[in-house]
XYZ file of C-alpha atoms in Angstrom:
598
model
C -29.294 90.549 88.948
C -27.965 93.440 87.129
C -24.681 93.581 87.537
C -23.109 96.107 84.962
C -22.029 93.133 82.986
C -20.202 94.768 80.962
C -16.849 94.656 79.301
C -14.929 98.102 77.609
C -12.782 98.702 74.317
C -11.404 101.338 73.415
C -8.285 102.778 72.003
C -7.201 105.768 74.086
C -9.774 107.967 72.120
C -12.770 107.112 73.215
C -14.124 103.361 74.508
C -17.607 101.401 74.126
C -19.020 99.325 76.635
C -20.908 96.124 74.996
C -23.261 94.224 76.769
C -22.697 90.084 78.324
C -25.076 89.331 75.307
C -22.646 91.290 72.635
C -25.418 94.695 72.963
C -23.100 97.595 72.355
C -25.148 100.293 74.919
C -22.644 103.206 75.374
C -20.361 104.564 73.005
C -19.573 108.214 72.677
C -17.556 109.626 69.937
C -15.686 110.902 68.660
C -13.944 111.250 72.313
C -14.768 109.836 75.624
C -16.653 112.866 76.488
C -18.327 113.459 73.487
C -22.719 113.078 73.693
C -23.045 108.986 72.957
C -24.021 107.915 69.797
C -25.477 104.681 71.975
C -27.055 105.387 75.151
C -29.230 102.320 76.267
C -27.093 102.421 79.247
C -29.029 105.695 80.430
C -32.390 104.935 78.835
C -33.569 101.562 77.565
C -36.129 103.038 75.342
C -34.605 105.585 73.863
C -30.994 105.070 74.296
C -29.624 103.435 71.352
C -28.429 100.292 70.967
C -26.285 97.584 68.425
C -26.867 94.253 69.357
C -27.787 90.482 67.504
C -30.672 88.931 68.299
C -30.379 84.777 68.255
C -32.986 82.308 68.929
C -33.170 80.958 72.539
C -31.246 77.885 71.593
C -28.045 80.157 72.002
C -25.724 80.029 74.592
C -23.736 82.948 74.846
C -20.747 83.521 76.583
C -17.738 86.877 76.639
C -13.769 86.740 77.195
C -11.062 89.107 76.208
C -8.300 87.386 74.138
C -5.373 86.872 76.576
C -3.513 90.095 77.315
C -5.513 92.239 74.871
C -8.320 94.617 75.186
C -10.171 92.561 72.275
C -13.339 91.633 73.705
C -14.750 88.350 72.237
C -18.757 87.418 72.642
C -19.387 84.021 71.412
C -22.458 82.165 70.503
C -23.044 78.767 69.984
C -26.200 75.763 69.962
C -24.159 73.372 69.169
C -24.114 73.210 65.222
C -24.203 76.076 65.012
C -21.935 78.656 66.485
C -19.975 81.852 65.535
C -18.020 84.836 67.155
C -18.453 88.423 67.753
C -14.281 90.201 67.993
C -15.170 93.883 69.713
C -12.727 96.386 69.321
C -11.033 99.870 68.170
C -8.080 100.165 66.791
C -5.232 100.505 68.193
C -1.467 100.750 66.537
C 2.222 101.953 66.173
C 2.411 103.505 63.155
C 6.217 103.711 63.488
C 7.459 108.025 64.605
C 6.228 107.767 68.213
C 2.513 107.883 66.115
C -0.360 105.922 67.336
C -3.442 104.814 64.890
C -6.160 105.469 67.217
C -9.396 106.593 65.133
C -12.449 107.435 66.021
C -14.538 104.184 65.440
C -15.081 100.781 66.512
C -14.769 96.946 65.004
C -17.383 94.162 65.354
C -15.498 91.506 63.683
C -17.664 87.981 62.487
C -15.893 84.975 62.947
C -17.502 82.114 61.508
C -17.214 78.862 63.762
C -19.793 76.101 62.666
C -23.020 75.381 60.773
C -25.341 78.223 59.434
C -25.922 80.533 62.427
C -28.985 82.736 61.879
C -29.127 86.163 63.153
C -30.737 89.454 63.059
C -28.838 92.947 63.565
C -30.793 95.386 65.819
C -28.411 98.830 64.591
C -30.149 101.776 66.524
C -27.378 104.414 67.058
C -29.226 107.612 69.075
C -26.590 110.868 68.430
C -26.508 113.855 70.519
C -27.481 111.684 73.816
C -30.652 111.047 71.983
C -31.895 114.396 72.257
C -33.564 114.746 68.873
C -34.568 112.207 66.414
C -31.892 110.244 64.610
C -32.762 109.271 61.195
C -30.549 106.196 59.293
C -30.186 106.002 55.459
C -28.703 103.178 53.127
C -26.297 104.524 50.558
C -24.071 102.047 48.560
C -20.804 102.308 50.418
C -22.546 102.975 53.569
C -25.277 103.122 56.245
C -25.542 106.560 57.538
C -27.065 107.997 60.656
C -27.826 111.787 60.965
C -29.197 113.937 63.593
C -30.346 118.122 62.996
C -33.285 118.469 65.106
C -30.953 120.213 67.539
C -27.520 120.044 66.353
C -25.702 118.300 63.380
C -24.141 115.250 63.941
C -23.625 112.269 61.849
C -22.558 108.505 62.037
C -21.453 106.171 59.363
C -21.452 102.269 59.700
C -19.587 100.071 56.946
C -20.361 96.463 56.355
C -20.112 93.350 54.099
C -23.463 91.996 54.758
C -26.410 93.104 53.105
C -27.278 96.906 54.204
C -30.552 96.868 53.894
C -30.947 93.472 55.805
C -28.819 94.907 58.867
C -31.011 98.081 58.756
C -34.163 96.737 58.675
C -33.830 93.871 61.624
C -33.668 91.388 58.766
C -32.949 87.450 59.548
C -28.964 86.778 58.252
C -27.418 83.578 57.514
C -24.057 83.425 58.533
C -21.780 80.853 56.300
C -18.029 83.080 56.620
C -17.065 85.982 58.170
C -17.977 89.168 57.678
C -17.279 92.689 59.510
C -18.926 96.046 61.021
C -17.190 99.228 61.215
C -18.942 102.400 63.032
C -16.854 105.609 62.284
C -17.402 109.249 63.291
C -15.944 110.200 59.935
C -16.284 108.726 56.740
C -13.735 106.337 55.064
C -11.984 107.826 52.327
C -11.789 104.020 50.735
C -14.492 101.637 51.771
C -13.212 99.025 54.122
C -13.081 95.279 53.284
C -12.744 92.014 55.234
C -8.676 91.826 54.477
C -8.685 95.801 55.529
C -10.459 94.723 58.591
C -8.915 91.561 59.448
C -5.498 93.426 59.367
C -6.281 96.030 62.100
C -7.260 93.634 63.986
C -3.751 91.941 63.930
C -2.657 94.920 64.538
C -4.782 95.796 67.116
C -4.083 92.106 69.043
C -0.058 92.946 67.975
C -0.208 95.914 69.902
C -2.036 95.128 73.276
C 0.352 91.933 73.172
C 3.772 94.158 73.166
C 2.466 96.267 76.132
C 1.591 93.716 78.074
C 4.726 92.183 77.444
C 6.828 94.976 79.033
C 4.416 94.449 82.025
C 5.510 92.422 85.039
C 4.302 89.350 85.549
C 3.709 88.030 89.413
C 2.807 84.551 90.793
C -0.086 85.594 92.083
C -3.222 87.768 91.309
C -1.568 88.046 88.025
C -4.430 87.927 85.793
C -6.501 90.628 87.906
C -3.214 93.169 87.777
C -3.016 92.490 84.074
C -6.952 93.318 82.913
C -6.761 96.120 85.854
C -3.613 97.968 84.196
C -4.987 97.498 80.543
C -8.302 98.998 81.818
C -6.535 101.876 83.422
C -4.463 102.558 79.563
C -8.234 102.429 78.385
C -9.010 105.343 80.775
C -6.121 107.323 79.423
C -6.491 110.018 76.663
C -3.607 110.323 74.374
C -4.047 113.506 73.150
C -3.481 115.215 75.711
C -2.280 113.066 78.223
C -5.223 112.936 80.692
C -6.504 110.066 82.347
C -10.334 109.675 83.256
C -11.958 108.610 85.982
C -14.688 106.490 84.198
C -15.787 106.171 80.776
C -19.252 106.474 81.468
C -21.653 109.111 83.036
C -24.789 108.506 86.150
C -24.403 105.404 87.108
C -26.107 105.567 90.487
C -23.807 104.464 93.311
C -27.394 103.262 94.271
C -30.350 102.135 92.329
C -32.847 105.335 92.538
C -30.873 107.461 94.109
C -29.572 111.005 93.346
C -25.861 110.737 93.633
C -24.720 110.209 89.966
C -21.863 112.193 88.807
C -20.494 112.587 85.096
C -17.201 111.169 85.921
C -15.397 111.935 82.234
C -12.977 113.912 83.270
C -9.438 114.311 85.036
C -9.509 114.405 88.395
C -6.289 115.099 89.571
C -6.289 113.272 92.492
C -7.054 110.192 90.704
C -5.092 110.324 87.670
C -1.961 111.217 89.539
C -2.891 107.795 91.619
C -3.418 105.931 88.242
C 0.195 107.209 86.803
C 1.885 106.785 89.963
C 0.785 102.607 89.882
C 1.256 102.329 85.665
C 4.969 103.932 86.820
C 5.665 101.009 88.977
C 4.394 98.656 86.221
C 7.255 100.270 84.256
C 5.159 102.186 81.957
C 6.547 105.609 80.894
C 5.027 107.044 78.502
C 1.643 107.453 79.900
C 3.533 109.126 83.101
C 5.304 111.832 80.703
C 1.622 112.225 79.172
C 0.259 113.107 82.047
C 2.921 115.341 83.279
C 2.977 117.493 80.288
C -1.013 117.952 80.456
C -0.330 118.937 84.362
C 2.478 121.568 82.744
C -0.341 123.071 80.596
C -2.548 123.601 83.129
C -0.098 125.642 85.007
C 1.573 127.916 82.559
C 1.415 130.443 85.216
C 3.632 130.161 88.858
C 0.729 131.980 90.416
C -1.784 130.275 88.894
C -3.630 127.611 90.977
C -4.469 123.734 90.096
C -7.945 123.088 89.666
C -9.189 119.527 91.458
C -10.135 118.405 87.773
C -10.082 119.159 83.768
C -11.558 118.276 80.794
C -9.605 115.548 78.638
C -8.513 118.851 76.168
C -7.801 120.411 79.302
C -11.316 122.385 79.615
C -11.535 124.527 83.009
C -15.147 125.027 83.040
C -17.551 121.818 83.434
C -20.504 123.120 84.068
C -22.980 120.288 85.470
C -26.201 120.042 83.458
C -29.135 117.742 83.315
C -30.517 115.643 80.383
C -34.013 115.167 81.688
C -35.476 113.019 78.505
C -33.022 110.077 79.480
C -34.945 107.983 82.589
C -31.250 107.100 83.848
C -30.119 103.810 84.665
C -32.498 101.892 86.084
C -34.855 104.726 86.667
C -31.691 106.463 88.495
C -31.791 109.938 87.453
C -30.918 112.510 87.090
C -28.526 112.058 84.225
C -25.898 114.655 84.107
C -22.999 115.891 82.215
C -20.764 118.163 83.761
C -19.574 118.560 87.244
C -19.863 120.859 89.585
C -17.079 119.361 91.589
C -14.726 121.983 89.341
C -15.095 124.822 91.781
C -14.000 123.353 94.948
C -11.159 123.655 96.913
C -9.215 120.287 97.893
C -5.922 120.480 99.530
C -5.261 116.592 99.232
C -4.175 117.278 95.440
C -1.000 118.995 95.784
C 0.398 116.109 97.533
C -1.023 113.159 95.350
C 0.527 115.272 92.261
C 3.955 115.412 94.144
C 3.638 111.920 95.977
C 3.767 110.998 91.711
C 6.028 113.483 90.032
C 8.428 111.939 93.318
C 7.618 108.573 91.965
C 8.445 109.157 88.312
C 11.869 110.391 89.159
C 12.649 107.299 91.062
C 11.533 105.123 88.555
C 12.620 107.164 85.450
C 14.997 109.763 86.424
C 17.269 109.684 83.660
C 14.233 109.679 81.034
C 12.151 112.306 82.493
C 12.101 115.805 80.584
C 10.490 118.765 82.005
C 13.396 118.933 84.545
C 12.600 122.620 84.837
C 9.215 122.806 84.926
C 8.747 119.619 87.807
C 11.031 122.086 89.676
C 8.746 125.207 89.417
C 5.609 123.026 89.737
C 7.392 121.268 92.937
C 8.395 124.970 94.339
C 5.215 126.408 93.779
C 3.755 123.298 95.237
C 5.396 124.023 98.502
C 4.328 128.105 98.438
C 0.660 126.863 97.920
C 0.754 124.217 100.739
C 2.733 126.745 102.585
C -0.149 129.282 102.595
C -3.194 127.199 102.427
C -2.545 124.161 104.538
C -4.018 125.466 107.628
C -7.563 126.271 105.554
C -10.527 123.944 105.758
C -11.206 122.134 102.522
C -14.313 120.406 100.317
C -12.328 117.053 101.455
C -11.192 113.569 99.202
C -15.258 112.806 99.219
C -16.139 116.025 97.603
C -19.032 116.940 100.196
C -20.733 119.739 98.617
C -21.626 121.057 102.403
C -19.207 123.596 104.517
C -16.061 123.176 104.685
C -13.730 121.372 107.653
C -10.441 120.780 108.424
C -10.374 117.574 107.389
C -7.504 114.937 108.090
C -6.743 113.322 104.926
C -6.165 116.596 103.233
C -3.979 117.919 105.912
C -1.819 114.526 105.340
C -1.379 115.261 101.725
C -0.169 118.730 102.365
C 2.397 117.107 104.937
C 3.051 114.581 102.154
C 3.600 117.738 99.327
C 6.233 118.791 101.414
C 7.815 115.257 102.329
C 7.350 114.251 98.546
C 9.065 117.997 97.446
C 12.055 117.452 100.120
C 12.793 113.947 98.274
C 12.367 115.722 95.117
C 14.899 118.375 95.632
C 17.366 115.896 97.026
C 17.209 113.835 93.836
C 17.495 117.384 91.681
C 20.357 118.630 93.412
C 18.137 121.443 94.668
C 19.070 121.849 98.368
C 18.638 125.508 99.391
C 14.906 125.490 100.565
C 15.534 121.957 102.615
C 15.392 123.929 105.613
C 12.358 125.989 105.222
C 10.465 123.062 103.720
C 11.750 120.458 106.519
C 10.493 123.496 109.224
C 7.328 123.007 107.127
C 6.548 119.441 106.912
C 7.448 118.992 110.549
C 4.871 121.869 111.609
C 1.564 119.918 109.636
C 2.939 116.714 111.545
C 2.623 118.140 114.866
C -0.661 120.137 113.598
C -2.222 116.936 112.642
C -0.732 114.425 115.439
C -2.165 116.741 117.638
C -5.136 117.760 116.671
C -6.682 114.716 114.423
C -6.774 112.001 117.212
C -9.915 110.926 118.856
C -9.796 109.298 122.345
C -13.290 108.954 122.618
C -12.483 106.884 118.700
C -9.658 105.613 119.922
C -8.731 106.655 116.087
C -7.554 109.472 113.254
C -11.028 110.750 112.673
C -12.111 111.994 109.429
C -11.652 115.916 110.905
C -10.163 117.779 113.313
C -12.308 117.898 116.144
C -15.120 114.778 115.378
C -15.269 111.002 116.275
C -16.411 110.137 113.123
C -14.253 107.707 111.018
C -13.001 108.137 107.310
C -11.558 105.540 105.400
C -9.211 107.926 103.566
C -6.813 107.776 106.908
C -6.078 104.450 106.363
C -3.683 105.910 103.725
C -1.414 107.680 106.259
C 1.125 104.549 106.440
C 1.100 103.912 102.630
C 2.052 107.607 102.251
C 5.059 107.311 105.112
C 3.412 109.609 107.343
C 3.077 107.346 109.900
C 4.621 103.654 110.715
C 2.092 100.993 109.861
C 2.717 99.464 113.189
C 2.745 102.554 115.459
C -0.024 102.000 118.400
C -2.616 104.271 116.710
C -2.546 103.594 113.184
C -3.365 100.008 114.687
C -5.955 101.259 116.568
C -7.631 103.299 113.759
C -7.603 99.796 111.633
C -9.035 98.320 113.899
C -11.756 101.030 114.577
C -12.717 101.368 111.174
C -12.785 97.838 110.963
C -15.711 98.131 114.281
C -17.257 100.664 112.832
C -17.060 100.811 108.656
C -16.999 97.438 107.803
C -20.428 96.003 106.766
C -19.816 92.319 105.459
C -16.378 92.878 104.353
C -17.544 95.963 102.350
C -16.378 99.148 104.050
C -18.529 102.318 103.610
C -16.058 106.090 102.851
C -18.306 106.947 106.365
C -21.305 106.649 107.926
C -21.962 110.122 109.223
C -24.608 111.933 107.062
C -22.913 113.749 104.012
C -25.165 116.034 101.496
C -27.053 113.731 100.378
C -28.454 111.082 103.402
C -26.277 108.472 104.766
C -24.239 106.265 102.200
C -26.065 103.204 101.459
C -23.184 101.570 99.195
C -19.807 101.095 99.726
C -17.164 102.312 97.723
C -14.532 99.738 96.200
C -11.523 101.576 96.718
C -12.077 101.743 100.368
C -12.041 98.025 101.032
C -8.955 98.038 99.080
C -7.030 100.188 101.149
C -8.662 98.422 104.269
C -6.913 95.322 102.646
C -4.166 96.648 102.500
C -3.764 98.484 105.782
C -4.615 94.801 107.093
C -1.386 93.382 105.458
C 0.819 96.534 106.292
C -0.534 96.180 110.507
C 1.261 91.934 109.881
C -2.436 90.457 109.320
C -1.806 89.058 106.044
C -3.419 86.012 105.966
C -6.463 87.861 106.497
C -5.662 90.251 103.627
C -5.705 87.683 101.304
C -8.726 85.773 102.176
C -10.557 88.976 101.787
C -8.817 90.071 99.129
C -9.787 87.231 97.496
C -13.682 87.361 98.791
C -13.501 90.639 97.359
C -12.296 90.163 93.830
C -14.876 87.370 93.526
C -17.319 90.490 93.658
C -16.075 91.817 89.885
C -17.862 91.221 86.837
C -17.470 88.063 84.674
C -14.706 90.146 83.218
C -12.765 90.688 86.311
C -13.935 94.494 85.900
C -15.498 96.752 88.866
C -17.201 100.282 89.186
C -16.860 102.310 91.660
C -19.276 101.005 94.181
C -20.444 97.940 95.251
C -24.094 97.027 97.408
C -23.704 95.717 100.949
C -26.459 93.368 100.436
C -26.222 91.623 96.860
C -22.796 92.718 96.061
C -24.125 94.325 93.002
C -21.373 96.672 90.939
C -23.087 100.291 91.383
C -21.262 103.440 90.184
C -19.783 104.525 87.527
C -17.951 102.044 85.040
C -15.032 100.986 84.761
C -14.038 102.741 87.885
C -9.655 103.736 87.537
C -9.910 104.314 91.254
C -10.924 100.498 91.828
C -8.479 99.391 89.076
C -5.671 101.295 90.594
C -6.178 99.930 94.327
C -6.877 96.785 93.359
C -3.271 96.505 91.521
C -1.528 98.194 94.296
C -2.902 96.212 97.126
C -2.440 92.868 94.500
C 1.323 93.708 94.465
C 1.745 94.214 97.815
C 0.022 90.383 98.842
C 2.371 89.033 95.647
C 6.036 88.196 94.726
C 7.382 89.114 91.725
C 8.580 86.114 90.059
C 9.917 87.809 86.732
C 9.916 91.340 86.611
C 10.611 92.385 82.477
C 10.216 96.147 83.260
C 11.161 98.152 80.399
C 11.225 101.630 78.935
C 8.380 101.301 76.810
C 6.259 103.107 73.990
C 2.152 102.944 74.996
């Protein structure tokens, strides 16, 4: 079965995702949303590829090195035997500067005996548009596409050129190095070169997962979860993504597959708001500045996503010559998603900027901007709250009043209250309090079903939403209070398929959901533990993270049947509910929080 075996590198510029059998078959540079210079991922045929070929003697097995994001693919028959060390760099560079280029590392490592091997090196630019044609020079191999646009891609190595581009068998006796660049090396790398970023590669992942908590259980899952999430982030700017990747189909042959390379806010503010409570700053102060230039304006309104460079129009297009995975198409990039209207955001943004001043209050800059983005916060919730929205699930359909996104406006305004108190800024408690207590008696009144015996997914149905489960962890209701026990319990009756908990079941745009999505069972979990069932929790907690990859990795969806990963990949959402529901079913045995740089 596949099951998007795949593990990701990257270096907070752009990632790769290589392959169980050490096949690199996505890679986009020279940023994450840049058109991939490998592609097999969308279209075995025509993709692009950079893989070894071995004999079927080989057994082949893939690890990260302890507390890195250095993925290591190792093959071995015995006598023979030798290692493939994935990765991009990734280093301090001492002035708050980060070494983070545009290129990736496939170090050698010799093991035993004479391995023999043959490179298959078949990068496709421009998402394989046009044709790509690959030249030898003697520094370099380089790859160049102009049948629609210019692009070019340069790959440096100590073997024999010709014998990597031509498929070639290689006898390996010591080790040797790859290096694929968007740009071209002013000095041609060697081996030392190499083998020195990757120290300082290892050095770095090592001191950031150092200033990470450590907890006595589930500590290996938080700890590849939270260095997957710092993959998804883009320094630059200070956005986070949502996936690296682009049309995965949250099921085989299906139409729903999204270009998810982009910042949601909703979802980064979720991702910044856990790697806070990990104790990581930087990435929160990122984020918040790239939130402060999308809002220059008071009047002007937040968008539900951006670009990584903080792009405002993503128009959704199709790339028709690419079969999609699996015969899943169509392959997109863009999203439509842009235009609509979701009132959840506003309080997922505050429900963070809140928890960054808890955890870093003294640190935080901005002061005066959170302040106008936390007032005007307030004036849009104020005006817009009682509107019906596009919803948390994006449904492309008409618009409803929908109950999750009349929480988060209650929790803008309980988020912005806290806020104030911690700034000092006390005048508008009133108003706001007059506020926040209004949506509460709007929604307590209007979003319960008898006939559900639940919080329904909008005012007025009997249908059930996962997305209410949230309404304890945001302190809008008590976990224990008689009907948030009953909605568990009802979307346990009526979502749960096997353990695996569909968004909902009513039809959406697109048919009835035949997956379920991961971050749903998570908060299921997790509502289980906050209701006092925690031994259950954990035993499916458990059952669930036995569904990952061999990585520990997920995507965003998962089949009922085979448990299959389905989605796009590596998913932040599941990352970020999987550490928060982790932490809540742990102790903390040694907590080393620290201000850190990442």
């Amino acid at each position: 079965m596949n099951n998007l075996d795949y593990g990701i590198i990257g270096n907070c510029r752009s990632a790769a995702l290589v392959s169980k059998t050490g096949s690199i078959d996505w890679c986009c540079l020279p940023k994450f949303n840049s058109p991939s210079v490998f592609g097999r991922l969308l279209d075995q045929e025509i993709g692009g590829s950079f893989a070894f070929n071995v004999d079927e003697s080989y057994t082949i097995n893939q690890y990260y090195i302890e507390n890195t994001a250095i993925l290591v693919t190792s093959f071995s028959n015995g006598s023979d035997a030798f290692e493939i060390h994935d990765f991009m760099p990734r280093y301090h560079r001492g002035n708050g500067i980060y070494y983070s280029p545009p290129e990736f590392i496939r170090y050698i490592k010799h093991i035993s005996g004479k391995p023999i091997i043959s490179v298959i090196y078949n990068p496709k630019l421009e998402y394989a548009k046009g044709e790509t044609n690959t030249y030898v020079k003697n520094d370099f191999v380089v790859s160049l596409t102009n049948s629609r646009e210019f692009d070019t891609l340069f790959l440096y190595t100590d073997l024999n050129k010709e014998a990597v581009v031509n498929h070639q068998t290689i006898t390996i006796t010591s080790d040797h190095f790859f290096l694929v660049g968007y740009h071209e090396k002013l000095s041609a790398p060697t081996l030392k070169t190499i083998f020195l970023e990757y120290e300082r590669t290892k050095v770095y992942w090592l001191n950031w997962m150092e200033r990470t908590p450590t907890y006595k259980r589930f500590n290996t899952q938080i700890a590849r979860s939270a260095m997957t999430l710092k993959l998804l982030s883009y320094d630059k700017t200070g956005a986070v993504l949502a996936a690296a990747t682009t049309s995965l189909p949250e099921s085989i042959g299906e139409v729903r597959n999204w270009d998810y390379r982009f910042c949601w806010v909703r979802d980064a503010s979720m991702v910044i708001k856990v790697m806070s409570n990990l104790g990581h700053q930087n990435i929160g102060k990122r984020y918040l500045q790239f939130i402060i230039d999308q809002i220059p304006d008071k009047d002007e309104k937040l968008q539900i996503m951006y670009g990584i460079d903080g792009e405002k129009k993503l128009t959704e297009e199709f790339l028709d010559h690419l079969s999609g995975y699996e015969d899943s198409n169509p392959v997109r990039i863009g999203n439509a998603a842009y235009k609509q209207k979701q009132n959840d955001i506003y309080g997922i943004l505050m429900d963070m900027i809140h928890q960054l001043l808890l955890n870093f209050g003294n640190d935080i800059e901005n002061g005066e901007e959170l302040w106008n983005i936390t007032k005007g916060i307030v004036w849009v919730v104020n005006k817009h709250w009682q509107e019906p929205d596009k919803g948390i699930w994006e449904f492309r359909g008409e618009d409803q009043h929908f109950t999750f996104s009349k929480v988060l406006c209650w929790t803008a305004v309980d988020k912005a209250i806290k806020v104030a108190k911690i700034l000092g800024k006390t005048t508008k408690l009133a108003r706001w309090q007059l506020l926040e207590e209004s949506i509460r008696e709007d929604i307590m009144e209007h979003s319960w079903s008898d006939t559900a015996q639940a919080f329904t997914q909008a005012y007025g149905s009997d249908d059930l939403d996962a997305s209410v489960l949230l309404m304890a962890s945001y302190g809008f209701i008590e976990a224990k209070h008689p009907k948030y026990v009953s909605t568990v319990k009802a979307i346990e009756r009526e979502l749960s398929n096997d353990g695996l908990l569909y968004r909902y079941k009513n039809q959406d745009d697109f048919g009835l959901p035949s997956s379920s999505f991961t971050i749903c069972t998570f908060w299921f979990i997790n509502s289980l533990y906050l209701i006092g069932e925690e031994e259950k929790a954990i035993k499916q907690f458990e059952r669930l993270l036995s569904y990952s990859n061999h990585l520990g990795l997920f995507s965003e969806d998962l089949d009922f049947e085979s448990k299959r990963l389905l989605g796009n990949f590596p998913q932040a959402y599941s990352h970020l509910a999987l550490i928060e529901t982790a932490i809540n079913l742990s102790e903390i045995t040694e907590k080393k929080v620290k201000h850190i740089l990442s």
